[in-house]
C-alpha positions as CSV (number, residue, x, y, z in Angstrom):
1,M,-9.3,-6.5,10.5
2,R,-7.3,-3.8,8.8
3,K,-5.9,-1.0,11.1
4,L,-6.9,2.5,9.9
5,T,-3.3,3.2,9.2
6,D,-3.3,0.4,6.7
7,K,-5.6,2.6,4.6
8,F,-3.3,5.5,4.5
9,C,-2.0,6.7,0.7
10,L,0.2,9.4,0.8
11,G,-0.7,12.0,-1.9
12,T,2.4,13.7,-3.4
13,V,0.8,16.6,-5.5
14,Q,2.4,19.1,-3.2
15,F,6.0,17.6,-3.8
16,G,5.8,18.8,-7.5
17,M,4.2,22.2,-7.1
18,Q,2.6,24.6,-4.6
19,Y,-0.7,23.0,-3.7
20,G,-3.7,23.4,-1.3
21,V,-5.4,26.6,0.2
22,N,-3.7,26.0,3.6
23,N,-0.3,24.8,2.7
24,A,2.0,25.1,5.6
25,L,5.3,25.9,3.8
26,G,3.6,28.4,1.4
27,R,5.8,26.9,-1.4
28,Q,6.8,23.8,-3.2
29,P,9.2,21.6,-0.9
30,T,12.8,21.1,-1.4
31,D,14.0,17.6,-2.3
32,A,15.4,17.5,1.3
33,E,12.1,18.3,2.7
34,A,10.1,15.9,0.6
35,F,12.6,13.3,1.2
36,A,12.0,13.6,5.0
37,V,8.2,13.3,4.6
38,L,8.8,10.1,2.7
39,D,11.2,8.7,5.3
40,T,8.7,9.2,8.0
41,A,5.8,7.7,5.8
42,L,7.8,4.5,5.3
43,S,8.7,4.4,8.8
44,A,5.0,4.7,10.0
45,G,4.1,1.8,7.5
46,V,2.8,3.9,4.7
47,R,3.2,1.7,1.5
48,M,0.8,3.4,-1.0
49,F,1.5,6.5,-2.8
50,D,-0.4,8.6,-5.3
51,T,1.0,10.8,-8.0
52,A,0.3,11.9,-11.6
53,S,2.2,13.1,-14.6
54,A,0.3,16.3,-14.3
55,Y,1.6,17.0,-10.7
56,G,4.8,19.2,-11.7
57,T,7.8,17.5,-10.8
58,S,6.0,15.1,-8.2
59,E,7.1,11.8,-10.2
60,D,10.7,13.1,-10.7
61,V,11.2,13.8,-6.9
62,L,9.6,10.5,-5.9
63,G,12.2,8.8,-8.6
64,R,15.1,10.6,-7.3
65,Y,14.3,9.3,-3.7
66,G,14.0,5.8,-5.2
67,L,10.5,5.1,-3.6
68,A,9.8,2.2,-6.1
69,R,13.0,0.3,-4.9
70,K,11.9,0.8,-1.1
71,G,8.7,-1.6,-1.2
72,A,6.3,1.0,-2.0
73,H,3.2,0.8,-4.2
74,L,2.8,3.6,-6.6
75,A,-0.3,4.7,-8.5
76,S,0.1,7.5,-11.2
77,K,-2.3,9.0,-13.7
78,L,-2.3,9.6,-17.7
79,A,-1.8,13.1,-18.6
80,P,-4.9,15.0,-19.4
81,G,-5.1,15.5,-23.3
82,T,-3.2,12.5,-24.2
83,A,-4.0,11.5,-27.8
84,D,-6.6,8.9,-28.5
85,C,-4.4,6.1,-29.4
86,T,-2.7,3.0,-27.9
87,E,0.9,4.1,-28.6
88,A,0.3,7.6,-26.8
89,V,-0.9,5.9,-23.6
90,L,2.0,3.4,-23.5
91,A,4.5,6.2,-24.3
92,G,3.1,8.2,-21.3
93,L,3.2,5.3,-18.9
94,R,6.8,4.6,-20.1
95,T,7.8,8.2,-19.2
96,S,6.0,7.9,-16.0
97,L,8.0,4.8,-15.1
98,H,11.3,6.4,-16.1
99,R,10.6,9.5,-14.0
100,L,9.5,7.3,-11.0
101,D,12.7,5.0,-11.7
102,A,10.2,2.1,-11.5
103,E,9.5,-1.2,-13.6
104,Q,5.9,-1.4,-12.7
105,L,3.0,0.5,-11.1
106,F,0.5,-0.6,-8.7
107,C,-2.0,1.4,-10.6
108,Y,-2.3,3.5,-13.6
109,M,-5.3,5.8,-13.9
110,L,-7.0,7.9,-16.2
111,H,-6.9,11.4,-14.8
112,R,-10.3,12.2,-16.4
113,A,-13.5,10.3,-16.7
114,D,-14.2,11.5,-20.2
115,D,-11.3,9.3,-21.4
116,L,-13.5,6.1,-20.6
117,D,-15.2,7.0,-24.0
118,K,-12.0,6.9,-25.8
119,S,-11.4,3.6,-27.5
120,G,-7.7,4.2,-28.3
121,I,-6.8,5.4,-24.8
122,M,-8.9,2.5,-23.1
123,D,-7.2,0.0,-25.5
124,G,-3.9,1.5,-24.4
125,M,-4.5,1.3,-20.8
126,C,-5.6,-2.5,-21.2
127,V,-2.4,-3.2,-23.2
128,A,-0.4,-1.7,-20.3
129,K,-2.1,-3.9,-17.7
130,D,-1.6,-7.2,-20.1
131,S,1.9,-6.3,-20.5
132,G,2.6,-6.0,-17.0
133,L,3.5,-2.3,-17.1
134,T,0.8,-1.9,-14.3
135,K,-0.9,-4.1,-12.1
136,K,-4.4,-2.4,-12.2
137,I,-5.7,0.3,-14.3
138,G,-8.5,2.8,-12.8
139,V,-10.0,6.3,-13.1
140,S,-10.0,9.4,-10.9
141,I,-13.5,10.9,-11.0
142,Y,-15.4,14.2,-10.0
143,E,-18.9,13.4,-10.5
144,P,-21.2,10.8,-9.2
145,Q,-22.6,9.8,-12.5
146,D,-18.9,9.3,-13.6
147,A,-18.4,7.1,-10.5
148,M,-21.3,5.0,-11.4
149,R,-20.0,4.6,-14.8
150,A,-16.7,3.5,-13.7
151,A,-18.3,0.9,-11.2
152,H,-20.1,-0.7,-14.1
153,D,-17.0,-0.7,-16.2
154,D,-15.3,-4.1,-16.3
155,R,-12.2,-2.8,-17.5
156,I,-11.6,-0.6,-14.6
157,D,-9.9,-2.2,-11.2
158,V,-9.7,1.2,-9.0
159,I,-11.8,4.2,-8.7
160,Q,-10.6,7.3,-7.1
161,V,-13.3,9.3,-5.5
162,P,-13.8,12.7,-3.8
163,Y,-15.1,12.0,-0.5
164,N,-15.2,13.9,2.7
165,V,-17.5,15.0,5.7
166,L,-18.8,17.9,3.5
167,D,-18.9,15.7,0.2
168,Q,-21.2,12.7,1.0
169,R,-22.7,12.5,-2.6
170,L,-21.8,9.1,-3.2
171,D,-23.4,8.0,-0.2
172,G,-26.7,9.2,-1.7
173,C,-26.5,6.7,-4.5
174,S,-25.6,3.2,-4.7
175,F,-22.2,3.7,-5.9
176,F,-20.2,2.0,-2.8
177,T,-22.4,-1.1,-2.9
178,L,-22.2,-1.3,-6.7
179,A,-18.4,-0.7,-6.8
180,K,-17.7,-3.5,-4.2
181,E,-20.1,-5.8,-5.9
182,H,-18.0,-5.5,-9.2
183,G,-14.7,-5.9,-7.1
184,K,-13.4,-2.4,-7.5
185,I,-10.6,-1.0,-5.1
186,I,-12.0,2.6,-3.9
187,F,-9.3,5.4,-3.2
188,A,-11.0,8.4,-1.6
189,R,-9.1,11.9,-1.9
190,S,-9.9,15.4,-0.5
191,V,-10.3,14.1,3.0
192,F,-9.3,17.5,4.2
193,L,-10.6,19.3,1.1
194,Q,-7.2,20.7,0.5
195,G,-7.0,22.1,4.0
196,L,-10.5,23.9,3.8
197,L,-12.1,21.8,6.5
198,L,-9.4,22.7,8.8
199,M,-9.7,26.5,8.5
200,Q,-11.5,28.8,10.7
201,P,-15.0,29.5,9.1
202,Q,-14.2,33.4,8.2
203,E,-10.9,32.3,6.6
204,A,-12.7,29.4,4.7
205,E,-15.4,32.0,3.4
206,R,-12.6,34.1,2.2
207,H,-11.0,31.3,0.3
208,V,-14.0,29.6,-1.0
209,G,-17.3,31.6,-1.2
210,G,-20.2,29.8,0.3
211,S,-18.1,27.4,2.8
212,G,-18.1,29.4,6.0
213,R,-21.2,28.4,7.3
214,A,-20.8,24.7,6.6
215,I,-17.3,24.7,8.1
216,A,-18.5,26.2,11.3
217,C,-21.3,23.6,11.6
218,F,-18.6,20.9,10.8
219,H,-16.4,22.3,13.6
220,E,-19.3,22.3,15.9
221,L,-20.0,18.7,15.3
222,A,-16.4,17.6,15.5
223,R,-16.5,19.1,19.1
224,D,-19.5,17.2,19.9
225,C,-17.4,14.1,19.1
226,G,-14.7,15.3,21.3
227,C,-12.5,15.7,18.4
228,S,-10.5,18.5,16.6
229,P,-11.6,19.3,13.2
230,A,-8.4,17.4,11.6
231,E,-9.4,14.3,13.9
232,A,-12.9,14.3,12.9
233,A,-12.4,15.0,9.2
234,L,-9.7,11.9,8.7
235,L,-11.4,9.6,11.2
236,Y,-14.8,9.8,9.3
237,T,-13.2,9.1,5.9
238,L,-10.9,6.4,7.1
239,S,-13.9,4.7,9.1
240,H,-15.9,4.2,5.9
241,P,-16.3,0.5,5.5
242,Y,-16.1,0.4,1.5
243,I,-13.0,2.9,1.3
244,D,-9.7,1.1,0.8
245,Y,-7.2,3.8,0.6
246,V,-7.4,7.4,1.9
247,V,-5.3,9.7,-0.1
248,F,-3.9,12.7,1.9
249,G,-1.2,15.1,1.7
250,V,1.2,16.8,4.2
251,D,3.7,19.5,4.1
252,T,5.9,18.3,6.9
253,P,6.9,15.1,8.7
254,N,5.2,16.2,11.9
255,Q,1.9,16.5,9.7
256,L,2.2,13.1,8.8
257,L,3.0,11.9,12.3
258,E,-0.1,13.8,13.5
259,N,-2.1,11.7,11.2
260,V,-0.7,8.5,12.3
261,T,-1.5,9.5,15.8
262,M,-5.1,10.6,15.1
263,S,-5.7,7.2,13.2
264,Q,-5.0,5.2,16.4
265,K,-8.1,6.5,18.1
266,E,-10.2,3.8,16.6
267,T,-13.0,3.9,19.1
268,T,-13.3,7.7,18.6
269,A,-13.5,6.8,14.8
270,V,-16.4,4.7,15.1
271,Q,-18.2,7.4,17.2
272,C,-17.2,10.3,14.8
273,Y,-18.4,8.1,11.7
274,R,-21.7,7.5,13.2
275,H,-22.3,11.2,14.3
276,L,-21.3,12.7,11.0
277,R,-22.5,10.2,8.6
278,G,-25.8,11.5,6.6
279,V,-25.4,15.2,7.8
280,S,-26.5,17.5,5.1
281,F,-24.3,20.7,5.3
282,N,-26.2,22.2,2.3
283,V,-23.3,23.2,0.1
284,P,-23.1,23.6,-3.5
285,A,-21.1,21.5,-5.6
286,R,-18.7,24.2,-6.2
287,V,-17.7,24.2,-2.6
288,V,-16.8,20.6,-2.5
289,Q,-15.0,20.3,-5.8
290,P,-11.6,22.2,-5.7
291,N,-11.2,22.0,-9.5
292,L,-14.1,24.7,-9.5
293,W,-12.5,27.1,-6.9
């Protein structure tokens, strides 16, 4: 049985730009600060890392660190707006590999589900996999209907989905069982909803209108489990039986070590998952989709 820490995937968007509504630094980290986080992640046993060409200088930072040469598995994403042709896809991937100082990716994903309908782009993704530039190809989705499409698509190996205690939309359809029947690897992002789940309700409401009442309810349920909001949010998503990797970002080494410590509470994790599974927080889609904030 996999340990919960084996599901860790460190998201690195915050290394390439100022990111998140609850950013501890309040700015993009320096190389030294990012490298300290990466050192800590590798020492803690994290081997999966998520980036994208659209994440500012994130790929460059990982390349300067030499992450690919240190036994890490890297997932990156095609730039939105890439031309609908094989050559453009391969050029984009080779640029990412150069920036990352890597010879091969674990997975190269579409950053937008709309690209599934573009034959030139999908031909390029398949050529990239067949030629060994990436082991797998995938897609990052925002909407349940796109997740279902990807689950049915035999070309797709990996699906990255938004999933957290407030956003259980994919449990309301047959996505998870369908994806596993089709052999998909599932990455879940937004475990902390960019830090919104960790804010006090009044502060959350100021940042994202309509979120305060749901955050207050979640915090109360976390207390019922004997958990902090951070513990409840992380343990809930980590405990989902069909999620293979949980993508989360941190700003400091201490935050990463706190997540490692939280993930070791496996008995609490089971209780937390049972307590929070299926709870309806009655929030509109705009609250759980950071791209709409």
